[in-house]
Short mmCIF file of C-alpha atoms in Angstrom, two decimals:
data_model
loop_
_atom_site.label_atom_id
_atom_site.label_comp_id
_atom_site.label_asym_id
_atom_site.label_seq_id
_atom_site.Cartn_x
_atom_site.Cartn_y
_atom_site.Cartn_z
CA MET A 1 154.70 57.42 96.08
CA ALA A 2 153.35 54.40 94.34
CA LYS A 3 151.79 53.16 97.65
CA VAL A 4 150.14 56.59 98.23
CA LEU A 5 148.64 56.63 94.76
CA ALA A 6 147.50 52.96 95.14
CA ALA A 7 145.80 53.83 98.52
CA LEU A 8 144.07 56.92 96.98
CA ARG A 9 142.86 54.77 94.08
CA ASN A 10 141.54 51.94 96.31
CA HIS A 11 139.79 54.46 98.66
CA TRP A 12 138.63 56.93 96.06
CA LYS A 13 135.39 57.87 97.92
CA LYS A 14 137.34 58.91 101.07
CA SER A 15 139.94 60.64 98.87
CA THR A 16 137.33 62.63 97.02
CA PHE A 17 135.61 63.61 100.24
CA GLY A 18 138.97 64.63 101.80
CA ALA A 19 139.90 66.69 98.75
CA CYS A 20 136.57 68.55 98.81
CA LEU A 21 136.92 69.17 102.56
CA LEU A 22 140.40 70.38 102.09
CA GLY A 23 139.37 72.71 99.23
CA TRP A 24 136.51 74.19 101.24
CA GLY A 25 138.71 74.69 104.27
CA GLY A 26 141.29 76.55 102.23
CA HIS A 27 138.68 78.73 100.62
CA TRP A 28 137.27 79.52 104.09
CA LEU A 29 140.75 80.36 105.45
CA TYR A 30 141.48 82.53 102.37
CA GLY A 31 138.16 84.45 102.93
CA LYS A 32 139.03 85.08 106.62
CA HIS A 33 142.48 86.32 105.63
CA CYS A 34 140.91 88.67 103.07
CA ASP A 35 138.46 89.92 105.72
CA ASN A 36 141.32 90.66 108.08
CA LEU A 37 143.11 92.71 105.31
CA LEU A 38 139.92 94.76 104.85
CA ARG A 39 139.65 95.52 108.55
CA ARG A 40 143.34 96.42 108.75
CA ALA A 41 142.98 98.85 105.80
CA ALA A 42 139.87 100.39 107.30
CA CYS A 43 141.58 100.79 110.72
CA GLN A 44 144.64 102.53 109.05
CA GLU A 45 142.26 104.96 107.26
CA ALA A 46 140.42 105.68 110.49
CA GLN A 47 143.68 106.25 112.38
CA ALA A 48 144.43 109.08 109.91
CA PHE A 49 141.38 110.90 111.30
CA GLY A 50 142.48 110.13 114.90
CA ASN A 51 145.97 111.57 114.36
CA GLN A 52 144.62 115.03 113.23
CA LEU A 53 145.56 117.76 115.66
CA ILE A 54 142.73 119.71 117.44
CA PRO A 55 143.01 122.82 119.62
CA ALA A 56 143.12 122.16 123.33
CA THR A 57 140.00 124.16 123.86
CA VAL A 58 137.95 122.06 121.35
CA PRO A 59 136.33 118.98 123.03
CA LEU A 60 136.22 115.68 121.44
CA LYS A 61 133.21 114.81 119.26
CA LYS A 62 130.81 112.53 121.16
CA ALA A 63 129.17 109.69 119.20
CA THR A 64 126.25 107.72 120.75
CA VAL A 65 125.82 104.26 119.18
CA PHE A 66 122.44 102.56 119.41
CA LEU A 67 123.27 98.81 118.99
CA ASN A 68 120.61 96.08 118.51
CA PRO A 69 122.36 92.90 119.50
CA ALA A 70 119.42 90.79 118.38
CA ALA A 71 119.83 91.96 114.71
CA CYS A 72 121.06 89.42 112.22
CA LYS A 73 119.84 86.49 114.35
CA GLY A 74 121.87 87.60 117.38
CA LYS A 75 125.18 88.11 115.42
CA ALA A 76 125.01 91.93 115.32
CA GLY A 77 126.99 92.40 118.53
CA ASN A 78 129.86 90.35 117.31
CA LEU A 79 129.76 91.96 113.90
CA PHE A 80 129.90 95.43 115.50
CA GLU A 81 132.79 94.64 117.83
CA LYS A 82 134.99 93.10 115.14
CA ASN A 83 134.37 95.40 112.20
CA ALA A 84 133.00 98.79 113.33
CA ALA A 85 134.13 99.40 116.97
CA PRO A 86 137.85 99.46 116.20
CA ILE A 87 137.35 102.01 113.48
CA LEU A 88 135.23 104.29 115.69
CA HIS A 89 137.69 104.18 118.51
CA LEU A 90 140.73 104.84 116.28
CA SER A 91 139.02 107.85 114.74
CA GLY A 92 139.28 109.91 117.93
CA LEU A 93 135.55 109.91 118.67
CA ASP A 94 134.22 109.74 122.24
CA VAL A 95 132.09 106.62 121.74
CA THR A 96 129.15 105.59 124.01
CA VAL A 97 127.38 102.30 123.15
CA VAL A 98 123.67 101.94 124.18
CA LYS A 99 122.13 98.53 123.56
CA THR A 100 118.49 98.52 122.60
CA ASP A 101 117.35 95.34 124.35
CA TYR A 102 116.18 96.81 127.56
CA GLU A 103 113.20 98.80 128.92
CA GLY A 104 113.32 102.48 129.61
CA GLN A 105 114.92 103.52 126.45
CA ALA A 106 113.06 106.76 126.08
CA LYS A 107 114.43 108.04 129.40
CA LYS A 108 117.96 107.01 128.38
CA LEU A 109 117.48 108.83 125.01
CA LEU A 110 116.44 111.99 126.95
CA GLU A 111 119.68 111.83 129.00
CA LEU A 112 121.98 111.33 125.96
CA MET A 113 120.41 113.56 123.29
CA GLU A 114 121.77 116.76 124.79
CA ASN A 115 125.31 115.37 125.01
CA THR A 116 126.03 114.00 121.68
CA ASP A 117 127.29 115.35 118.33
CA LEU A 118 126.26 112.39 116.12
CA ILE A 119 124.07 109.35 116.49
CA ILE A 120 125.09 105.91 115.09
CA ILE A 121 122.40 103.27 114.52
CA ALA A 122 123.94 99.80 114.35
CA GLY A 123 121.37 97.25 113.28
CA GLY A 124 118.76 96.83 110.57
CA ASP A 125 115.58 98.57 109.30
CA GLY A 126 113.71 97.70 112.46
CA THR A 127 116.31 99.42 114.64
CA VAL A 128 115.98 102.61 112.72
CA GLN A 129 112.21 102.50 113.08
CA GLU A 130 112.42 101.62 116.82
CA LEU A 131 114.70 104.44 117.65
CA HIS A 132 112.47 107.07 115.78
CA ALA A 133 109.44 105.68 117.56
CA ASN A 134 111.05 106.17 120.98
CA VAL A 135 112.15 109.70 120.17
CA ASN A 136 108.57 110.44 119.29
CA LEU A 137 107.48 109.62 122.81
CA LEU A 138 109.73 112.43 124.07
CA SER A 139 109.15 116.17 124.27
CA SER A 140 108.94 118.37 121.13
CA CYS A 141 112.28 120.05 122.07
CA VAL A 142 114.01 116.69 122.09
CA GLN A 143 112.45 115.68 118.75
CA ALA A 144 113.68 118.99 117.21
CA ALA A 145 117.17 118.31 118.55
CA PHE A 146 117.04 114.75 117.20
CA SER A 147 116.16 116.07 113.68
CA LYS A 148 119.29 118.31 113.65
CA ILE A 149 121.83 115.64 114.79
CA PRO A 150 123.48 113.82 111.95
CA ILE A 151 122.86 110.07 111.92
CA GLY A 152 125.16 107.29 110.87
CA PHE A 153 123.89 103.88 109.86
CA ILE A 154 125.91 100.69 110.17
CA PRO A 155 124.09 97.83 108.46
CA LEU A 156 124.14 94.81 110.65
CA GLY A 157 120.52 93.46 110.29
CA LYS A 158 119.03 90.88 108.04
CA THR A 159 117.29 93.57 105.99
CA CYS A 160 118.99 97.00 105.59
CA THR A 161 117.04 98.78 102.86
CA LEU A 162 118.56 102.08 103.81
CA SER A 163 122.05 101.00 103.06
CA HIS A 164 121.34 100.88 99.25
CA THR A 165 120.86 104.59 99.30
CA LEU A 166 123.80 105.55 101.47
CA TYR A 167 126.59 103.14 100.56
CA PRO A 168 127.83 101.28 97.29
CA GLU A 169 126.68 97.74 96.80
CA SER A 170 129.03 95.08 98.13
CA THR A 171 128.72 91.32 98.35
CA ASN A 172 131.27 91.14 101.18
CA GLN A 173 129.59 91.91 104.59
CA VAL A 174 132.88 92.95 106.18
CA GLN A 175 133.62 95.42 103.42
CA HIS A 176 130.00 96.73 103.55
CA ILE A 177 130.30 97.35 107.33
CA THR A 178 133.68 99.06 107.18
CA ASN A 179 132.67 101.25 104.30
CA ALA A 180 129.61 102.38 106.19
CA THR A 181 131.65 103.20 109.29
CA LEU A 182 134.25 105.11 107.32
CA ALA A 183 131.56 107.10 105.60
CA ILE A 184 130.46 108.41 109.03
CA LEU A 185 134.08 109.70 109.63
CA LYS A 186 134.19 111.42 106.19
CA GLY A 187 131.15 113.69 107.16
CA GLU A 188 129.15 113.86 103.96
CA THR A 189 125.45 113.89 104.65
CA VAL A 190 122.15 113.70 102.69
CA PRO A 191 118.61 114.64 103.95
CA LEU A 192 116.08 111.77 103.97
CA ASP A 193 112.33 111.76 104.00
CA VAL A 194 110.32 109.95 106.67
CA LEU A 195 106.69 108.61 106.51
CA GLN A 196 104.51 108.97 109.52
CA ILE A 197 101.93 106.15 109.56
CA LYS A 198 99.21 106.48 112.09
CA GLY A 199 96.21 104.22 112.83
CA GLU A 200 93.06 105.31 114.65
CA LYS A 201 94.27 104.43 118.13
CA GLU A 202 97.81 103.31 117.81
CA GLN A 203 100.98 105.36 118.26
CA PRO A 204 102.50 106.47 114.93
CA VAL A 205 104.93 104.35 113.17
CA PHE A 206 107.81 105.90 111.12
CA ALA A 207 109.32 104.48 107.93
CA VAL A 208 112.27 105.60 105.86
CA SER A 209 111.40 103.13 103.02
CA GLY A 210 107.73 102.69 102.94
CA LEU A 211 104.61 100.55 103.44
CA ARG A 212 103.51 97.47 101.50
CA TRP A 213 100.21 95.75 101.46
CA GLY A 214 99.41 92.90 99.21
CA SER A 215 100.14 89.44 97.85
CA TYR A 216 103.83 89.85 97.04
CA ARG A 217 104.57 90.90 100.59
CA ASP A 218 102.49 88.06 102.05
CA ALA A 219 104.30 85.51 99.89
CA GLY A 220 107.69 87.07 100.58
CA VAL A 221 107.45 86.55 104.43
CA LYS A 222 107.05 82.81 103.85
CA VAL A 223 110.15 82.27 101.74
CA SER A 224 112.21 81.11 104.69
CA LYS A 225 109.82 78.17 105.20
CA TYR A 226 111.00 76.70 101.89
CA TRP A 227 114.67 76.81 102.82
CA TYR A 228 115.14 73.17 101.78
CA LEU A 229 114.60 74.12 98.15
CA GLY A 230 117.68 76.30 97.99
CA PRO A 231 117.73 78.76 95.19
CA LEU A 232 114.12 77.81 94.18
CA LYS A 233 112.59 78.82 97.60
CA THR A 234 111.47 82.28 96.48
CA LYS A 235 109.70 81.07 93.34
CA ALA A 236 108.25 78.18 95.30
CA ALA A 237 106.74 80.57 98.02
CA HIS A 238 105.08 82.66 95.47
CA PHE A 239 103.79 79.71 93.47
CA PHE A 240 102.32 77.93 96.43
CA SER A 241 100.67 81.03 97.62
CA THR A 242 98.41 80.93 94.51
CA PHE A 243 96.88 77.76 95.65
CA LYS A 244 95.14 79.42 98.60
CA GLU A 245 93.36 82.03 96.51
CA TRP A 246 93.48 83.13 92.89
CA PRO A 247 93.08 85.87 91.64
CA GLN A 248 94.22 87.66 94.77
CA LYS A 249 92.56 91.03 95.09
CA HIS A 250 92.91 93.71 97.77
CA GLN A 251 90.19 96.42 97.78
CA ALA A 252 90.41 99.74 99.57
CA ALA A 253 89.58 103.43 99.34
CA LEU A 254 92.34 105.95 98.97
CA MET A 255 92.19 109.75 99.59
CA TYR A 256 95.30 111.80 98.89
CA LEU A 257 96.76 115.27 98.50
CA GLY A 258 99.14 116.25 95.75
CA PRO A 259 102.87 117.14 96.13
CA THR A 260 103.91 120.20 98.00
CA GLU A 261 106.45 122.77 97.04
CA ARG A 262 109.79 122.35 98.72
CA PRO A 263 110.80 125.33 100.91
CA PRO A 264 114.34 126.62 100.79
CA GLU A 265 116.75 125.04 103.23
CA GLU A 266 117.38 126.94 106.41
CA PRO A 267 120.93 128.25 106.86
CA GLU A 268 122.93 126.05 109.32
CA GLU A 269 124.27 129.07 111.23
CA LYS A 270 121.73 131.51 112.48
CA PRO A 271 122.57 135.24 112.20
CA SER A 272 123.58 136.96 115.38
CA ARG A 273 120.73 138.59 117.42
CA PRO A 274 120.71 142.51 117.06
CA PRO A 275 121.08 144.73 120.10
CA LEU A 276 118.11 145.48 122.25
CA TYR A 277 117.65 149.13 121.07
CA VAL A 278 117.51 147.85 117.51
CA ARG A 279 114.80 145.27 118.17
CA LEU A 280 112.80 147.95 120.11
CA TYR A 281 113.06 150.36 117.26
CA ARG A 282 111.86 147.74 114.69
CA ARG A 283 108.95 146.70 116.95
CA LEU A 284 107.79 150.36 117.38
CA ARG A 285 108.17 151.14 113.69
CA LEU A 286 106.13 147.96 112.70
CA TYR A 287 103.41 148.83 115.27
CA TRP A 288 102.88 152.47 114.19
CA SER A 289 103.54 152.33 110.37
CA SER A 290 102.04 149.12 109.17
CA PRO A 291 98.21 148.78 108.73
CA LYS A 292 96.56 145.96 110.41
CA GLU A 293 95.77 143.20 108.06
CA PHE A 294 92.78 140.89 108.21
CA PRO A 295 93.65 137.21 108.53
CA GLN A 296 93.36 135.51 105.22
CA GLU A 297 91.01 132.53 104.84
CA VAL A 298 92.88 129.24 104.46
CA ALA A 299 91.94 127.43 101.21
CA PRO A 300 90.42 124.03 101.88
CA GLU A 301 92.58 121.11 101.09
CA ASP A 302 91.98 119.60 97.63
CA TRP A 303 91.59 115.83 98.38
CA GLU A 304 91.41 113.29 95.64
CA GLU A 305 89.46 110.11 96.18
CA LEU A 306 90.01 106.71 94.52
CA LYS A 307 88.46 103.27 94.79
CA LEU A 308 91.08 100.59 94.13
CA SER A 309 91.34 96.88 93.66
CA THR A 310 94.83 95.68 93.36
CA ILE A 311 97.24 92.82 93.90
CA GLU A 312 99.61 94.94 95.88
CA LEU A 313 99.72 98.60 97.10
CA SER A 314 102.93 100.30 98.20
CA ILE A 315 103.55 103.74 99.58
CA ALA A 316 107.18 104.69 99.53
CA THR A 317 109.54 107.51 100.12
CA ARG A 318 111.79 108.68 97.33
CA ASN A 319 114.86 107.95 99.30
CA ARG A 320 115.85 105.04 96.97
CA GLN A 321 116.17 107.40 93.95
CA LEU A 322 117.24 110.47 95.95
CA ASP A 323 117.18 113.76 93.99
CA LEU A 324 119.06 116.48 96.02
CA THR A 325 117.78 119.22 93.55
CA ARG A 326 114.06 118.48 93.28
CA THR A 327 111.64 121.31 93.85
CA GLU A 328 108.62 119.30 95.14
CA ASP A 329 108.20 116.93 98.13
CA SER A 330 106.11 113.82 97.56
CA MET A 331 105.87 110.10 98.27
CA ASP A 332 105.20 107.49 95.61
CA ILE A 333 101.96 105.50 95.77
CA CYS A 334 101.96 102.45 93.44
CA ILE A 335 98.78 100.61 92.71
CA GLU A 336 99.53 97.45 90.78
CA ALA A 337 97.05 95.92 88.32
CA GLU A 338 95.06 93.05 89.74
CA SER A 339 95.02 91.15 86.37
CA VAL A 340 98.37 89.19 86.37
CA SER A 341 99.07 85.57 85.35
CA ILE A 342 100.54 83.06 87.83
CA GLY A 343 103.79 83.09 85.79
CA GLU A 344 104.14 86.84 85.97
CA PHE A 345 103.24 86.75 89.69
CA VAL A 346 106.09 84.30 90.43
CA HIS A 347 108.61 86.32 88.22
CA ARG A 348 107.65 89.66 89.71
CA GLY A 349 107.71 88.21 93.26
CA SER A 350 111.30 87.25 92.75
CA GLN A 351 112.20 90.74 91.60
CA LYS A 352 110.50 92.28 94.64
CA MET A 353 112.66 90.33 97.01
CA HIS A 354 115.51 92.46 95.77
CA ASP A 355 113.64 95.75 95.38
CA PRO A 356 110.44 95.62 97.42
CA HIS A 357 109.06 99.04 96.16
CA VAL A 358 109.70 98.52 92.47
CA CYS A 359 106.58 99.66 90.48
CA PRO A 360 106.11 97.40 87.36
CA GLU A 361 104.74 98.52 84.07
CA GLY A 362 101.01 98.81 83.83
CA SER A 363 100.67 100.08 87.54
CA GLN A 364 99.00 103.35 88.44
CA CYS A 365 101.60 105.69 90.02
CA ILE A 366 100.50 108.62 92.15
CA GLN A 367 102.65 111.30 93.83
CA ALA A 368 101.26 112.57 97.06
CA SER A 369 102.22 114.44 100.21
CA ARG A 370 99.61 112.84 102.43
CA CYS A 371 97.11 110.02 102.03
CA ILE A 372 94.36 108.22 104.02
CA LEU A 373 93.99 104.44 103.26
CA GLN A 374 90.50 103.05 104.18
CA LEU A 375 90.10 99.27 104.38
CA PRO A 376 86.96 97.18 104.55
CA GLU A 377 85.99 96.00 108.08
CA SER A 378 86.58 92.42 107.20
CA THR A 379 90.13 93.03 105.93
CA GLU A 380 92.71 90.46 107.21
CA GLY A 381 96.43 90.28 106.75
CA SER A 382 99.34 92.54 107.54
CA PHE A 383 101.23 95.61 106.34
CA GLY A 384 104.97 95.55 105.77
CA ILE A 385 106.49 98.80 107.13
CA ASP A 386 110.27 98.85 106.50
CA ASN A 387 110.14 95.05 106.48
CA GLU A 388 108.53 94.96 109.89
CA GLU A 389 105.04 93.35 110.20
CA TYR A 390 102.02 95.26 111.43
CA GLU A 391 98.34 94.55 111.53
CA ALA A 392 96.40 95.79 108.49
CA MET A 393 94.10 98.68 109.54
CA PRO A 394 92.98 102.05 108.23
CA VAL A 395 95.91 104.48 108.37
CA GLU A 396 96.87 107.99 107.55
CA VAL A 397 100.37 108.36 105.96
CA LYS A 398 101.98 111.76 106.08
CA LEU A 399 105.27 112.72 104.43
CA LEU A 400 107.82 114.41 106.66
CA PRO A 401 110.27 115.84 104.10
CA ARG A 402 113.98 116.04 104.88
CA LYS A 403 113.23 115.00 108.46
CA LEU A 404 116.55 113.28 109.16
CA ARG A 405 120.05 113.83 107.92
CA PHE A 406 122.17 110.64 107.38
CA PHE A 407 125.84 110.19 106.68
CA CYS A 408 126.54 108.66 103.28
CA ASP A 409 129.50 107.60 101.21
CA PRO A 410 130.87 110.53 99.22
CA ARG A 411 130.87 108.55 95.98
CA MET A 412 127.07 108.02 96.42
CA ARG A 413 126.47 111.75 97.01
CA GLU A 414 128.51 112.56 93.91
CA GLN A 415 126.39 110.12 91.90
CA MET A 416 123.19 111.79 93.04
CA LEU A 417 124.43 115.22 92.04
CA GLN A 418 125.61 113.99 88.60
CA ALA A 419 122.25 112.27 88.04
CA ALA A 420 120.36 115.49 88.95
CA VAL A 421 122.50 117.51 86.47
CA GLN A 422 121.86 115.04 83.64
#
């Protein structure tokens, strides 16, 4: 024992390095063990769904998984196979996996849309956007069918803004993925709004979070360049961006329409069609008894126009603060003040990395159902649409209220309902 202690004292540098390496290895192995326990518990919960008896005449539910293997720097495929796939197979679903890294996706969607009971998107924000864009290329019948199919979202990408609305926050990636997969099996859904963003010539782009244009977004995309600064990389990216130009102003013209009244939800089950003689009787009575009415003139749309100069403009859905009982449909337009100090710019930039569409105090907030953003001809830079980069150009943004229905964790839905009551 004395010789061991003497050797450790004489080679204290090697001993310290070995102790640190051993401690790190033990912590890594303990983390892997905890992840395996989470997977096992999730599989046992999923097996309870798979053990439920169903009548022989009822077919198995079919689930189509659209997996983006390129998400999370190419790790999405492995994450799906280890954490989500076993849960789906144990639940008794008939699972079909479609990878989204090949051409001809629209044709494949057309073949699968008629033979699926639910859709599962496994990837990040870009995967959701890409799937909706492909469906938009198909016929109106397929688009209508797509809107009625419930959608599950398994967060595997680098940016998964949608998961903050649907699932509880979790710092453990395995727990976050398994919770999202189990939420699909539990069946609770919420309707989400979608933004249709269309340029003059381009095909429309769809967003479930929103559009950003300005200095905070431009600085945020450069954060990864300063990886060597560790926890200071975010502040450094925003600080160094002020060297190029200050103050940073973005000028544009905005036209918008106010919120629209939310129509009542259509019943899920349509009433049975009456017999033929009843329909004929109603048609004849309507034809002979009711006077012909002249078509009413449609009132012109009341557009508001605004000239703006801002450090950043954001157009966002209200999915992040979802209110299931609201009576109006609208999107939030945030025009931030252009007069901001460099210190405030760096501080707010760090906040926006966690919540990109936060609207700080002193900003002009507008609620609208539709808007047109006109940019000067010499405008450079890019938009951020659901964390994907697009060239900045004049666009028309239209709100599609309650366009898609997503599975969510029952706890999140309960919180939404309680917040609405309060």
